[in-house]
Amino acid sequence: MNRLRRTLSIGAFGILALLFGLWSGQALALDSDVDDEVITVPFDPRPVPSAKQANHSLRWRHVPAHSILLKELKTGTTLYQFESEKRLSPASLTKIMSALVILEYGHLDDEVTVSPKAARAHKTHLRLRTGQIFRLEDLLKAMLIVSANDACLAASEHVGGDEARFVDLMNAKAAALQLHNTHFSNACGFDAPEHYSTAEDLAKLSEIALHHPVFKELVREEREIIMPINEHRAYVLRTTNRLLGRIPGVQGVKTGFTSKAGRCLIAKVSQDGSDLLLVILNSKRRWNTATSLINYGLRLSDSRAGLAR
């Protein structure tokens, strides 16, 4: 009965918070991973007659990112790659590993108290307050949907005991998954000399993460509402992934941005029998770059399927 009352209460306050947030902007998540890039490349999944012609469509004068990997997951075929083994700052793509560790060692119904350190987390944050108590699952939502660093730090401190021990768990899992060009020095993705990964490793990590039903569900959400257990204050989470709801079949996965890492993206697209996984690291025009690569991947997959028939 208490759980029912709490669910009804959250629902009612959530609706009010959403309306208030849309009117005033006060309850919405603050996200520094939002950019002003206008998507100008039209989504055009029409097939081309051959793989050669599909390849022709991606002959950029300059590759618009520091690293790119595009894979077809069903066959394991690499459709496009550029510097995919180069070690780079992964920014908030780090939170994919953080989420996996949380899901492995934590309990989603755990009650987590926001520490002073977590409340002070900078850049992308929800402005959580010291002493607020959240369900671990709600902090995970905030991490993955709006990339909130205060939520990430609160969750990692709870699961690991402190951030340093949590990072040890992250690196142990990276070693177990044979991510040989990946190392973490913090839980949320801040730039640091010993914090790096590659498009190859991040693609492998994402593919593994997408097999977890909770992770898979959360990264495809466009909007959610969370509330602390000990306050009647709602936070509206709006996804940072502009491809969600715009390109059919997009199923996440994660955005990232820091001054060193640039604008990063991992996207999963399932359409017309094709399963594409795209990793883009350090691109000034990630949305247009991603749209071009997704168009290319779907065309190439379609042309190969046609040749096989």
Coordinates of C-alpha atoms in Angstrom, one line a residue:
M1 CA 0.0 0.0 0.0
N2 CA 2.8 2.4 0.8
R3 CA 4.5 1.6 -2.5
L4 CA 1.2 2.3 -4.3
R5 CA 0.7 5.6 -2.5
R6 CA 4.3 6.6 -3.4
T7 CA 3.8 5.6 -7.0
L8 CA 0.6 7.7 -7.2
S9 CA 2.4 10.6 -5.5
I10 CA 5.3 10.4 -7.9
G11 CA 2.9 10.3 -10.8
A12 CA 1.0 13.3 -9.7
F13 CA 4.0 15.4 -8.8
G14 CA 5.7 14.3 -12.0
I15 CA 2.9 15.6 -14.1
L16 CA 2.9 18.9 -12.2
A17 CA 6.7 19.1 -12.5
L18 CA 6.6 18.5 -16.2
L19 CA 4.1 21.2 -16.8
F20 CA 5.9 23.6 -14.5
G21 CA 9.2 22.7 -16.1
L22 CA 7.9 23.3 -19.6
W23 CA 6.5 26.6 -18.5
S24 CA 9.4 28.0 -16.5
G25 CA 12.4 25.9 -17.3
Q26 CA 13.3 25.6 -13.6
A27 CA 12.9 21.9 -13.2
L28 CA 14.7 20.7 -16.3
A29 CA 18.1 19.1 -16.4
L30 CA 21.0 21.3 -17.2
D31 CA 23.2 19.7 -19.9
S32 CA 26.4 21.1 -21.3
D33 CA 26.4 18.3 -23.9
V34 CA 23.7 20.2 -25.9
D35 CA 25.1 21.9 -29.0
D36 CA 23.7 24.3 -31.6
E37 CA 24.4 22.1 -34.6
V38 CA 21.5 22.1 -37.0
I39 CA 20.9 18.7 -38.7
T40 CA 21.1 19.4 -42.4
V41 CA 21.7 15.9 -43.8
P42 CA 18.3 14.4 -44.7
F43 CA 17.7 10.9 -43.5
D44 CA 17.6 8.9 -46.8
P45 CA 17.7 5.1 -46.4
R46 CA 17.0 4.4 -50.1
P47 CA 19.2 1.6 -51.4
V48 CA 22.0 2.1 -54.0
P49 CA 22.7 -0.4 -56.8
S50 CA 26.1 -1.5 -55.5
A51 CA 28.5 -1.4 -52.6
K52 CA 30.9 0.6 -54.7
Q53 CA 28.3 3.4 -55.2
A54 CA 27.4 3.4 -51.5
N55 CA 31.1 3.8 -50.7
H56 CA 31.3 6.7 -53.0
S57 CA 28.8 8.7 -50.9
L58 CA 31.3 8.9 -48.0
R59 CA 34.3 10.4 -49.8
W60 CA 34.7 13.4 -47.5
R61 CA 37.3 15.9 -48.3
H62 CA 38.2 15.8 -44.6
V63 CA 37.0 13.1 -42.3
P64 CA 34.7 15.0 -39.9
A65 CA 35.9 13.3 -36.7
H66 CA 39.1 12.1 -35.0
S67 CA 37.9 8.5 -34.9
I68 CA 34.9 6.6 -36.4
L69 CA 33.7 3.0 -36.4
L70 CA 30.6 1.8 -38.2
K71 CA 29.7 -1.9 -37.8
E72 CA 26.9 -4.2 -38.9
L73 CA 26.2 -6.2 -35.8
K74 CA 24.5 -9.3 -37.2
T75 CA 27.5 -10.1 -39.4
G76 CA 30.2 -8.4 -37.4
T77 CA 31.3 -6.6 -40.6
T78 CA 33.0 -3.2 -40.3
L79 CA 31.4 -0.9 -42.9
Y80 CA 33.6 2.1 -42.2
Q81 CA 36.4 3.0 -39.9
F82 CA 38.8 5.8 -39.4
E83 CA 41.5 5.7 -36.7
S84 CA 39.3 3.3 -34.8
E85 CA 42.2 2.0 -32.6
K86 CA 43.4 5.5 -31.6
R87 CA 43.3 6.2 -27.9
L88 CA 41.1 9.3 -27.2
S89 CA 39.2 10.9 -24.4
P90 CA 35.8 9.2 -24.2
A91 CA 33.9 11.9 -22.3
S92 CA 30.6 10.7 -21.0
L93 CA 30.7 7.6 -23.1
T94 CA 32.5 6.5 -20.0
K95 CA 29.1 6.2 -18.3
I96 CA 28.4 3.0 -20.4
M97 CA 31.0 1.2 -18.3
S98 CA 29.8 2.9 -15.1
A99 CA 26.3 1.7 -15.8
L100 CA 27.4 -1.9 -16.4
V101 CA 29.3 -1.9 -13.0
I102 CA 26.3 -0.4 -11.3
L103 CA 24.0 -3.0 -12.8
E104 CA 26.4 -5.8 -11.8
Y105 CA 27.2 -4.7 -8.2
G106 CA 24.3 -2.5 -7.2
H107 CA 20.6 -3.1 -6.5
L108 CA 18.2 -0.9 -8.4
D109 CA 15.9 -0.4 -5.3
D110 CA 18.8 0.8 -3.1
E111 CA 18.3 4.1 -1.5
V112 CA 21.2 6.4 -2.3
T113 CA 22.0 9.6 -0.3
V114 CA 23.6 12.4 -2.3
S115 CA 27.0 13.3 -0.8
P116 CA 28.5 16.8 -0.7
K117 CA 31.0 15.7 -3.3
A118 CA 28.4 14.4 -5.6
A119 CA 26.3 17.6 -5.2
R120 CA 29.3 19.7 -6.3
A121 CA 29.9 17.7 -9.5
H122 CA 30.3 20.2 -12.4
K123 CA 29.5 20.4 -16.1
T124 CA 26.4 18.4 -16.9
H125 CA 24.4 18.1 -13.8
L126 CA 20.9 18.1 -12.3
R127 CA 21.8 20.4 -9.4
L128 CA 21.1 17.6 -6.9
R129 CA 21.3 18.6 -3.3
T130 CA 23.3 17.2 -0.4
G131 CA 21.1 14.8 1.6
Q132 CA 18.6 14.1 -1.1
I133 CA 17.8 10.4 -1.3
F134 CA 17.1 8.7 -4.7
R135 CA 16.5 5.1 -5.8
L136 CA 19.6 3.8 -7.5
E137 CA 17.6 3.1 -10.7
D138 CA 16.6 6.8 -10.9
L139 CA 20.2 7.9 -10.7
L140 CA 21.0 5.4 -13.4
K141 CA 18.3 7.0 -15.6
A142 CA 19.8 10.5 -15.0
M143 CA 23.3 9.2 -16.0
L144 CA 22.2 7.6 -19.2
I145 CA 19.4 9.9 -20.4
V146 CA 20.9 13.3 -19.6
S147 CA 24.5 12.3 -18.6
A148 CA 24.2 13.9 -15.2
N149 CA 27.5 13.9 -13.4
D150 CA 26.1 14.5 -9.9
A151 CA 23.8 11.4 -10.4
C152 CA 26.7 9.4 -11.7
L153 CA 29.0 10.3 -8.8
A154 CA 26.3 9.6 -6.2
A155 CA 25.6 6.2 -7.7
S156 CA 29.3 5.3 -8.1
E157 CA 30.0 6.3 -4.5
H158 CA 27.2 4.2 -3.3
V159 CA 28.1 1.1 -5.3
G160 CA 31.9 1.2 -4.8
G161 CA 32.0 2.7 -1.3
D162 CA 33.9 5.7 -2.8
E163 CA 34.7 6.8 -6.4
A164 CA 38.2 5.4 -6.3
R165 CA 37.1 1.8 -5.5
F166 CA 34.3 2.1 -8.1
V167 CA 36.9 3.1 -10.7
D168 CA 38.9 0.0 -9.7
L169 CA 35.8 -2.1 -10.6
M170 CA 35.5 -0.3 -13.9
N171 CA 39.1 -1.1 -14.8
A172 CA 38.8 -4.7 -13.7
K173 CA 35.7 -5.1 -15.9
A174 CA 37.6 -3.5 -18.8
A175 CA 40.4 -6.0 -18.4
A176 CA 37.9 -8.9 -18.1
L177 CA 36.2 -7.8 -21.4
Q178 CA 39.7 -7.5 -23.0
L179 CA 39.3 -3.8 -23.7
H180 CA 43.1 -3.5 -24.0
N181 CA 43.1 0.2 -25.1
T182 CA 40.8 1.4 -22.4
H183 CA 41.6 2.8 -18.9
F184 CA 39.5 4.9 -16.5
S185 CA 40.5 7.3 -13.8
N186 CA 37.1 8.6 -12.9
A187 CA 33.5 7.3 -13.0
C188 CA 31.8 10.1 -15.1
G189 CA 34.2 10.9 -18.0
F190 CA 36.2 13.9 -17.0
D191 CA 39.4 14.5 -19.0
A192 CA 42.5 13.0 -17.5
P193 CA 45.8 11.7 -18.9
E194 CA 45.0 8.1 -17.9
H195 CA 41.4 8.2 -18.9
Y196 CA 41.0 7.0 -22.5
S197 CA 39.4 4.5 -24.8
T198 CA 39.1 3.8 -28.5
A199 CA 36.2 3.5 -31.0
E200 CA 36.9 -0.3 -31.2
D201 CA 36.8 -0.8 -27.5
L202 CA 33.7 1.4 -27.1
A203 CA 31.9 -0.5 -29.8
K204 CA 32.6 -3.8 -28.1
L205 CA 31.6 -2.3 -24.7
S206 CA 28.3 -1.0 -26.1
E207 CA 27.4 -4.2 -27.8
I208 CA 27.8 -6.0 -24.5
A209 CA 25.9 -3.3 -22.6
L210 CA 23.0 -3.5 -25.1
H211 CA 22.5 -7.2 -24.1
H212 CA 21.4 -6.0 -20.6
P213 CA 17.7 -5.4 -20.6
V214 CA 17.7 -2.4 -18.2
F215 CA 20.5 -0.7 -20.0
K216 CA 18.9 -1.3 -23.4
E217 CA 15.6 0.1 -22.2
L218 CA 17.0 3.3 -20.6
V219 CA 19.2 4.4 -23.4
R220 CA 16.3 4.6 -25.8
E221 CA 14.1 6.8 -23.5
E222 CA 13.5 10.3 -24.8
R223 CA 12.1 11.6 -21.5
E224 CA 11.7 10.5 -17.9
I225 CA 10.8 12.0 -14.5
I226 CA 12.6 11.2 -11.3
M227 CA 12.0 12.4 -7.7
P228 CA 14.0 12.1 -4.5
I229 CA 12.4 9.8 -1.9
N230 CA 12.6 12.5 0.8
E231 CA 11.4 15.5 -1.1
H232 CA 8.5 16.5 -3.4
R233 CA 10.8 17.8 -6.1
A234 CA 10.7 16.4 -9.6
Y235 CA 13.5 16.4 -12.2
V236 CA 12.5 16.1 -15.9
L237 CA 15.1 14.2 -17.9
R238 CA 15.3 15.0 -21.6
T239 CA 17.6 12.9 -23.8
T240 CA 20.8 14.5 -25.2
N241 CA 20.5 12.2 -28.2
R242 CA 19.0 14.1 -31.1
L243 CA 18.7 11.1 -33.3
L244 CA 16.1 9.5 -31.0
G245 CA 12.7 10.1 -32.5
R246 CA 14.2 11.5 -35.7
I247 CA 15.6 8.5 -37.4
P248 CA 13.5 5.3 -37.4
G249 CA 15.1 2.5 -35.5
V250 CA 17.5 4.5 -33.4
Q251 CA 17.9 2.7 -30.0
G252 CA 20.3 5.0 -28.1
V253 CA 23.1 4.8 -27.0
K254 CA 25.1 7.7 -25.5
T255 CA 26.4 11.1 -26.1
G256 CA 29.5 12.8 -24.6
F257 CA 31.3 16.1 -24.6
T258 CA 34.3 17.7 -22.9
S259 CA 36.7 20.3 -24.2
K260 CA 39.4 17.7 -24.9
A261 CA 37.1 14.9 -26.1
G262 CA 35.0 17.1 -28.4
R263 CA 31.5 15.9 -29.3
C264 CA 31.1 12.1 -29.1
L265 CA 28.3 9.7 -30.0
I266 CA 27.5 6.1 -29.9
A267 CA 24.3 5.1 -31.8
K268 CA 22.5 1.8 -32.4
V269 CA 20.1 1.6 -35.4
S270 CA 17.9 -1.3 -36.2
Q271 CA 16.0 -1.0 -39.5
D272 CA 14.9 -3.3 -42.3
G273 CA 16.8 -6.2 -41.0
S274 CA 20.0 -4.2 -40.4
D275 CA 21.6 -3.6 -37.0
L276 CA 24.2 -0.8 -37.1
L277 CA 26.5 0.4 -34.3
L278 CA 28.2 3.7 -34.8
V279 CA 30.9 5.3 -32.7
I280 CA 32.1 8.8 -33.4
L281 CA 34.8 10.5 -31.3
N282 CA 35.6 14.2 -31.4
S283 CA 33.5 15.6 -34.1
K284 CA 32.4 19.2 -34.4
R285 CA 29.3 18.1 -36.5
R286 CA 28.4 14.8 -34.9
W287 CA 24.7 14.9 -35.9
N288 CA 25.3 15.5 -39.6
T289 CA 28.2 13.1 -39.5
A290 CA 26.1 10.4 -37.8
T291 CA 23.2 10.9 -40.2
S292 CA 25.5 10.5 -43.2
L293 CA 27.0 7.4 -41.8
I294 CA 23.7 5.8 -40.9
N295 CA 22.4 6.5 -44.4
Y296 CA 25.5 5.0 -45.8
G297 CA 25.4 1.9 -43.5
L298 CA 21.7 1.2 -44.3
R299 CA 22.4 1.6 -48.1
L300 CA 25.4 -0.7 -48.0
S301 CA 23.6 -3.3 -45.9
D302 CA 20.7 -3.2 -48.3
S303 CA 22.9 -3.6 -51.4
R304 CA 24.8 -6.5 -49.8
A305 CA 21.5 -8.2 -48.9
G306 CA 20.3 -7.7 -52.5
L307 CA 23.4 -9.3 -53.9
A308 CA 23.0 -12.3 -51.5
R309 CA 19.4 -12.9 -52.6

